[in-house]
Coordinates of C-alpha atoms and ligand atoms in Angstrom, one line a residue:
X1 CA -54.1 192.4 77.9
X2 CA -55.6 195.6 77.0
X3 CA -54.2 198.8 77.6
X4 CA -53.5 199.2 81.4
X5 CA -51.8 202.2 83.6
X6 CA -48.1 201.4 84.1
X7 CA -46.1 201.9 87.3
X8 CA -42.4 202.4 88.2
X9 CA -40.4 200.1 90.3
X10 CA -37.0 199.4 91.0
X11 CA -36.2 196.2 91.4
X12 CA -34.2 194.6 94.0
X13 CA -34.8 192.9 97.5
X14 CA -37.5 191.0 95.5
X15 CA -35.5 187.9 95.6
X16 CA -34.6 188.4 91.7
X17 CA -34.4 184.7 89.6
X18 CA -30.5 184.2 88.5
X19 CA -31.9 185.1 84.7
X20 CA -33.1 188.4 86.0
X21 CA -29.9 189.3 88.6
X22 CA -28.7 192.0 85.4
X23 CA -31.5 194.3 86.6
X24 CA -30.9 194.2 90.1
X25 CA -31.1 198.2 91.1
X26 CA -33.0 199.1 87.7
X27 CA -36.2 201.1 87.5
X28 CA -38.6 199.4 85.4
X29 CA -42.2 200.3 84.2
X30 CA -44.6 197.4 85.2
X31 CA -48.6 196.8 84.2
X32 CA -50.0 198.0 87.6
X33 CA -51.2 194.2 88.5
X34 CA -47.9 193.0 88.1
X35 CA -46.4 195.6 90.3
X36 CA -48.7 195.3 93.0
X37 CA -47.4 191.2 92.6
X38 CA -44.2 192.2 93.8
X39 CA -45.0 195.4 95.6
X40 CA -46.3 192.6 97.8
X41 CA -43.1 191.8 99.2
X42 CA -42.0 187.6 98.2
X43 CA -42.6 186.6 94.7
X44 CA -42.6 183.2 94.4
X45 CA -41.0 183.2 90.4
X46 CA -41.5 179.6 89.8
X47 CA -45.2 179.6 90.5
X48 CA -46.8 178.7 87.4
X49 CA -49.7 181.2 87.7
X50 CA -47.1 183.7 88.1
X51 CA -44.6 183.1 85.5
X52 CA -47.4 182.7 83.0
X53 CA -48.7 186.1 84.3
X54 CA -45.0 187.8 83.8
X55 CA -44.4 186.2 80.3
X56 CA -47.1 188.0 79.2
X57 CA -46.5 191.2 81.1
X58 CA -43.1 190.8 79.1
X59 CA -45.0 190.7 75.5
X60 CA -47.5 193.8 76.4
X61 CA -44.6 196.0 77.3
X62 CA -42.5 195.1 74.4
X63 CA -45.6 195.6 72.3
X64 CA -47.6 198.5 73.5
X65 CA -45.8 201.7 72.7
X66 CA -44.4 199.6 69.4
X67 CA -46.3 201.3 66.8
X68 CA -47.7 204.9 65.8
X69 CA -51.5 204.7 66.0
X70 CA -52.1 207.9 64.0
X71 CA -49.5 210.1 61.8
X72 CA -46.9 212.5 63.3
X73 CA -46.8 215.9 62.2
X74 CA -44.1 215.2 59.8
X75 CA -47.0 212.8 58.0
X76 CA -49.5 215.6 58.3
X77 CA -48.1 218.6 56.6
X78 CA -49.8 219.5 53.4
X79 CA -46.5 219.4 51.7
X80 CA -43.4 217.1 51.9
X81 CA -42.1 218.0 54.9
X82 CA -38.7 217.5 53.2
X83 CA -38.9 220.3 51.2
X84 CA -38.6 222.6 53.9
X85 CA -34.8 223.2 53.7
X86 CA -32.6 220.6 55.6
X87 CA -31.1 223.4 58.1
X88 CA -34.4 224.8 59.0
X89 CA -35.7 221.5 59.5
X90 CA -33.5 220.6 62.3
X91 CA -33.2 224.1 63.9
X92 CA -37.2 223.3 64.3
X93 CA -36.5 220.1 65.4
X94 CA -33.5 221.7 68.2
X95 CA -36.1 224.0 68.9
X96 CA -39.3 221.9 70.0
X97 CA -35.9 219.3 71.7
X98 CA -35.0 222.7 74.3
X99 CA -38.2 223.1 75.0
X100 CA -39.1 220.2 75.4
X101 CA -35.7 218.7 77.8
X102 CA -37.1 219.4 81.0
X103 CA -40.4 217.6 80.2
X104 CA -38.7 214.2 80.1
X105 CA -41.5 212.4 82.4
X106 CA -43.9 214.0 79.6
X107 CA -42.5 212.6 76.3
X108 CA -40.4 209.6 78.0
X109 CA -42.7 208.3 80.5
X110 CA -42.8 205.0 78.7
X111 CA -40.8 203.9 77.3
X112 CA -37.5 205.9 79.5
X113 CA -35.1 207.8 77.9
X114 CA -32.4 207.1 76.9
X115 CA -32.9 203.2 77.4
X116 CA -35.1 201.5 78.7
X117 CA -35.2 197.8 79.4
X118 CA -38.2 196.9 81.1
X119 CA -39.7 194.2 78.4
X120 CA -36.5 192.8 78.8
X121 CA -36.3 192.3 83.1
X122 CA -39.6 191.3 82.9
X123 CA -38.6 188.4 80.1
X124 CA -36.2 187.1 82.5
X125 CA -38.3 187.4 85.4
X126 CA -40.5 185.2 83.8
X127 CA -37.9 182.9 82.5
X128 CA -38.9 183.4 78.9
X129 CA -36.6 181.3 77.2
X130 CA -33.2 183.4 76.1
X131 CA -30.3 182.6 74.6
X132 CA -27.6 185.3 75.6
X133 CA -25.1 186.2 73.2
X134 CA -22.0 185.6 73.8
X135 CA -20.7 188.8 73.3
X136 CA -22.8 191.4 72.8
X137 CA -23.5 192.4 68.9
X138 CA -22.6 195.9 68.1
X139 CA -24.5 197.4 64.8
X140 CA -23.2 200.3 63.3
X141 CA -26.2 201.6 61.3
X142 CA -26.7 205.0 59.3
X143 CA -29.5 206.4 57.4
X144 CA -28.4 207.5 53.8
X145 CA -30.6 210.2 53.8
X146 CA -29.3 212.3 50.9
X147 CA -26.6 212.3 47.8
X148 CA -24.6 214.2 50.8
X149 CA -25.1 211.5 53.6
X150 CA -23.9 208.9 50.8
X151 CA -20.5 211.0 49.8
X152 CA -19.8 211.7 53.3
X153 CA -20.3 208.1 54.5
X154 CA -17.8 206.6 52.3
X155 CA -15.4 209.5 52.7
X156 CA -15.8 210.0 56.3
X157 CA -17.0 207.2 57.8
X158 CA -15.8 203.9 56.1
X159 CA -12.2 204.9 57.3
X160 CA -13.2 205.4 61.2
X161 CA -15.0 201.8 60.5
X162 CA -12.7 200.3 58.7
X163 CA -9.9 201.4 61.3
X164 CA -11.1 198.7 63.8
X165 CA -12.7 196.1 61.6
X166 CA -16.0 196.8 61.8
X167 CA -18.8 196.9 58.6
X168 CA -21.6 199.1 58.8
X169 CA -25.1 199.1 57.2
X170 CA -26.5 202.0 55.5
X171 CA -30.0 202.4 54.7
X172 CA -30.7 204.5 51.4
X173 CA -33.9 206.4 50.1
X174 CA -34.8 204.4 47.4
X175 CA -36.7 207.1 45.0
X176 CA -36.0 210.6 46.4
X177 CA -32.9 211.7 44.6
X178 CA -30.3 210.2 42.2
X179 CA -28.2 207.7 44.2
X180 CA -24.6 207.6 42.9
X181 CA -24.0 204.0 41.9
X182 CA -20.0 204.4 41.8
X183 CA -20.5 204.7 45.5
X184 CA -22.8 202.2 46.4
X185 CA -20.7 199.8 44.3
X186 CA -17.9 200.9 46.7
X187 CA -20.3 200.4 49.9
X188 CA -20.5 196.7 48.8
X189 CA -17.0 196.1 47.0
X190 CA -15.9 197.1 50.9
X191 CA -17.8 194.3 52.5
X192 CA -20.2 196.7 54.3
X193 CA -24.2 196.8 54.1
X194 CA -26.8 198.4 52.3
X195 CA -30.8 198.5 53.3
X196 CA -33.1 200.6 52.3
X197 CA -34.5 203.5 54.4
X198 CA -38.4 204.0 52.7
X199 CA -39.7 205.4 49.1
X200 CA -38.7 209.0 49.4
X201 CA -38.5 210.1 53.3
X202 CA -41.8 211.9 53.3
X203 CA -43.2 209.7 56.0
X204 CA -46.2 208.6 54.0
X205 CA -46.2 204.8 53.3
X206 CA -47.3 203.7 56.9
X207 CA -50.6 205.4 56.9
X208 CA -51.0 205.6 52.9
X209 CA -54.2 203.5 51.7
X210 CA -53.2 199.6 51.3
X211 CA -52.8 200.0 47.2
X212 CA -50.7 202.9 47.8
X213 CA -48.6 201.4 50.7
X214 CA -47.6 198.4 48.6
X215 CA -46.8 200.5 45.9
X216 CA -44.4 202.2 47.5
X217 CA -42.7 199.5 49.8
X218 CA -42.8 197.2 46.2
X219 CA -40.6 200.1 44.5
X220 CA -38.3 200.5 47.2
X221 CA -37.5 196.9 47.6
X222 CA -37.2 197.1 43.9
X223 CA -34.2 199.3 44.2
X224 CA -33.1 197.3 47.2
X225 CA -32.8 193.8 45.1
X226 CA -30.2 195.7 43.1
X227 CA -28.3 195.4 46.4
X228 CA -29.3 192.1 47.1
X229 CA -30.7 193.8 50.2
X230 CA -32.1 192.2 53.5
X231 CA -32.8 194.6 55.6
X232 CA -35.7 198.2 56.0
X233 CA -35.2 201.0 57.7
X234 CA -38.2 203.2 58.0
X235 CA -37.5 206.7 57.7
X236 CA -37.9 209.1 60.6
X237 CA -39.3 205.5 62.6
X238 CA -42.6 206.0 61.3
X239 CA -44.2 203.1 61.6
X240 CA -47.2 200.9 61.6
X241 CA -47.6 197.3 62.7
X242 CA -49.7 196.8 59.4
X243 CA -47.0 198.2 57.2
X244 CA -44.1 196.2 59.4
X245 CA -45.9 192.9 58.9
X246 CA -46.4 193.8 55.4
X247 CA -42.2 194.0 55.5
X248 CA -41.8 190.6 55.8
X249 CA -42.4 189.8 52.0
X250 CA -40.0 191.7 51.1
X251 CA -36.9 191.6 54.2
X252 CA -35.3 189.7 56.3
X253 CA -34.8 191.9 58.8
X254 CA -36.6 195.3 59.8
X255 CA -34.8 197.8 62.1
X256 CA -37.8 200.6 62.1
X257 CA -38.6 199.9 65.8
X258 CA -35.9 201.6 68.7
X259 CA -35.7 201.1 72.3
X260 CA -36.7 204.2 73.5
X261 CA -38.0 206.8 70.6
X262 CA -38.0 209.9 73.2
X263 CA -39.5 212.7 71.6
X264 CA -39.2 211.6 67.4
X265 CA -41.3 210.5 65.8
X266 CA -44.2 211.0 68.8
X267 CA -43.9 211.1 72.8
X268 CA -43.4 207.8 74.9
X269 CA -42.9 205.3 71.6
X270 CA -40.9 202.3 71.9
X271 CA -40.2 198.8 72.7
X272 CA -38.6 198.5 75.8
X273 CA -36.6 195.9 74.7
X274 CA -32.7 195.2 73.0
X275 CA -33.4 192.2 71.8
X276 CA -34.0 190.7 68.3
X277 CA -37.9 189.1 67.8
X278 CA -39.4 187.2 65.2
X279 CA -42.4 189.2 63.1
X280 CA -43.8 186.6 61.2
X281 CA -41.0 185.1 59.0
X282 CA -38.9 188.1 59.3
X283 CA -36.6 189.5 62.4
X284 CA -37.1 193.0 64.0
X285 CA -33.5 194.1 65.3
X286 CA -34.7 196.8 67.7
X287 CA -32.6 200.5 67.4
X288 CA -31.5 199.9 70.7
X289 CA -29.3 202.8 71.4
X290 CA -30.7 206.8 71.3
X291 CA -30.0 208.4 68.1
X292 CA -27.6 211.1 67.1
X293 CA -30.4 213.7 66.2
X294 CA -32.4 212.7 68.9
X295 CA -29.4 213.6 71.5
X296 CA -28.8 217.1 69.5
X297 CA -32.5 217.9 69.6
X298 CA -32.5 218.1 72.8
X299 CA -29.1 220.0 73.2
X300 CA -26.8 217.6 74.3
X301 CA -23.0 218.7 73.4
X302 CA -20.5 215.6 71.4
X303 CA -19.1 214.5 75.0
X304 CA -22.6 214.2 77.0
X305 CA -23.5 212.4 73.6
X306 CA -20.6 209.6 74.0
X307 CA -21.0 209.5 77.5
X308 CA -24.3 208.4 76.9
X309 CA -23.7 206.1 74.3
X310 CA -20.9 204.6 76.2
X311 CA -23.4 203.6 78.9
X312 CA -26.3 202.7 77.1
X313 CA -23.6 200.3 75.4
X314 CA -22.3 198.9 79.0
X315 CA -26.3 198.4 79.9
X316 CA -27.3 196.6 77.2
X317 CA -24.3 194.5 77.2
X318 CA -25.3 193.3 80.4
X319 CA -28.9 192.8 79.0
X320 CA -28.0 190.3 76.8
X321 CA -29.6 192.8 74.1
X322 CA -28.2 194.2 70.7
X323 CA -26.3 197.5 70.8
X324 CA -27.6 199.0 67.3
X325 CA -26.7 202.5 66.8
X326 CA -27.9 205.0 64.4
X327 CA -26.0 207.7 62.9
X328 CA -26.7 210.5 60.2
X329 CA -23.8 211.2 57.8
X330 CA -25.2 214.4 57.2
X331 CA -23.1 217.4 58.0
X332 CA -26.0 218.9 60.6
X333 CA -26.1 215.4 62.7
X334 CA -23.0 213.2 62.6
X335 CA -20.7 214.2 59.2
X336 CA -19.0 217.0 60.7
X337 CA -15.2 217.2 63.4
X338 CA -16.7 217.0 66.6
X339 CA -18.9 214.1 65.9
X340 CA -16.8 212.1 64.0
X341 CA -14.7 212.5 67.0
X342 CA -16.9 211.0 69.5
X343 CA -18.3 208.6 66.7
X344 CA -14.1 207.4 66.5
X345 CA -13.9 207.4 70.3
X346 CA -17.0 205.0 70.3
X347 CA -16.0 202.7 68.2
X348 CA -12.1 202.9 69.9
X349 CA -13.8 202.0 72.8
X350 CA -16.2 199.2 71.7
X351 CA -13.6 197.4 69.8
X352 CA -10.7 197.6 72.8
X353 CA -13.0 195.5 74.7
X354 CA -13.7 191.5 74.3
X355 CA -17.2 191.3 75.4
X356 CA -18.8 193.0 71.9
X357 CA -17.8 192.4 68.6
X358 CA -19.2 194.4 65.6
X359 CA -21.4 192.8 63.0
X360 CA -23.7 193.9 60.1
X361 CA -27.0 192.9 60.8
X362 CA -27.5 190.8 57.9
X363 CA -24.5 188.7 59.7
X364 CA -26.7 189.1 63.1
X365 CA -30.1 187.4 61.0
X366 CA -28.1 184.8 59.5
X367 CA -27.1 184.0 63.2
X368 CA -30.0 184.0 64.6
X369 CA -31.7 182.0 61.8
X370 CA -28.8 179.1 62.6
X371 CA -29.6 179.2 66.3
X372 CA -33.8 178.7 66.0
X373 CA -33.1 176.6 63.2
Ligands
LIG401 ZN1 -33.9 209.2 57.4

């Protein structure tokens, strides 16, 4: 399918397949053929020409807003964008969020913000085949962006984790400053994970030149085999689909690729989907729920943050999908009293309830490679 216009729809009172009843009431974004399909009134699901038509409806919207096609401006600048202080960083970043919060149709037109499940309804209205969890895998993921983010994860974090049970992975810039190997000792000696997050956070690999971008995904994963690691995060979700396939020799899993981006790294990028897909020989875990610096770019206070989260969570659940959320332990996102808070109350409410259960995502892949086994 090439790249076609993409309509709204809310589905209901189109006789919905049992696989699809989840979405009953949900607005979806739909390839404009297949919405004129239903627009028509009776869909007849089980007609072959129509379910073939769907399935691939299904893979065009998980795929087409997937990957960046050219830089961001992060890639662009003539220096590393990092070294423009951490602080003045995000108040830029809070800056262009306020302006830009009332232009949600703009930068969130596809995929929706904050989720937005459309690859997923139209799966199931196609009857791709599924296997639902049985209760819904919660990941807790952070990226270790900084000596700071590593300290505060262990001394912050771990403890809120720990509390109800629950491991988290923790994705560290491999060459970018000096990682403190008493603590990542610590991160594994506690049973939790680490991945690694990129070469050195400046946003470069994915559009580097071929010799260049192995290079610097060979050193990271060089780092990462000191943690007998499995899993990449890319930094800031900069990504390619070159450099994700490219991944696959060195992960098991990638978790570059969320939901719904909303404004970071670029407008409208995203897969539309919550669940885990095979890339080659390696899984793509999607970052299903919205970020913490996404939600405080655009001004949203600790309670409208959790209150989001809390129903993103319920959505997804009912999906079938992966709840995979992404927290900064950096004092300016998520290492500081009111966010810990919500980040506690979360968690508090996740594990008080029997449908999800917590798991790293190495112990997600290792799943899912026993079930298509
Ligand atoms: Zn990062």
């Amino acid at each position: 399918m090439s790249e076609t216009s993409l309509i709204k729809v809310r589905l209901g009172g189109q006789d919905l397949p049992a696989t699809a009843s989840w979405a009953e009431g949900l607005d979806i974004m739909l390839p404009a053929q297949m919405a004129a399909l239903i627009g028509n009134g009776t869909v007849d699901w089980h007609d072959s020409a129509v379910r073939s038509q769907t399935q691939a409806s299904a893979v065009y919207l998980r795929e087409r807003n997937a990957y960046l096609s050219r830089p961001p401006t992060s890639a662009r600048l003539p220096v590393n964008y990092r070294s423009i202080p951490g602080p003045l960083r995000r108040a830029i970043g809070r800056g262009i969020g306020r302006l830009q919060r009332y232009r949600q149709s703009q930068w969130a037109s596809f995929p929706g913000w904050p989720v937005d499940l459309s690859a997923d309804a139209v799966a199931d209205l196609g009857d791709v085949p599924f296997q639902r969890p049985a209760r819904t895998p919660v990941l807790l993921t952070h990226d270790i962006d900084s000596a700071e983010g590593l300290a505060n994860l262990v001394k912050w974090f771990f403890p809120i984790e720990e509390g109800h049970g629950a491991r988290s992975a923790n994705y560290i810039v491999p060459c970018a400053w000096s990682i403190d190997r008493g603590l990542t000792s610590e991160i594994c000696k506690r049973g939790h994970e680490i991945g690694i997050h990129g070469y050195d956070h400046s946003n470069r690999t994915p559009f580097a030149p071929a010799a260049e971008r192995h290079a610097r995904l060979a050193a990271g994963a060089q780092v990462g085999a000191e943690f007998k690691t499995a899993g990449y995060r890319a930094p800031s979700l900069v990504r390619t689909k070159v450099m994700i396939e490219e991944l696959a020799s060195h992960y098991r899993y990638d978790s570059s690729i969320p939901t719904s981006g909303g404004l970071f790294p670029v407008p409208n990028n995203g897969c539309a989907s919550a669940r885990p897909w095979k890339i080659g020989t390696m899984w793509e875990l999607p970052l299903s729920m919205p970020r913490d610096g996404s939600l405080q770019f655009l001004g949203y206070s600790p309670t409208r943050i959790l209150s989001t989260w809390i129903k993103a969570a319920y959505l997804i659940a009912s999906s079938g999908g992966i709840v995979c959320l992404l927290t900064h332990c950096e004092r300016g996102f998520s290492g500081n009293p009111p966010m810990l808070k919500i980040y506690r109350d979360f968690i508090e409410i996740i594990a008080a309830d029997s449908r999800f259960e917590f798991l790293r995502p190495i112990d997600l892949v290792e799943h899912l490679d026993r079930q298509s086994a």
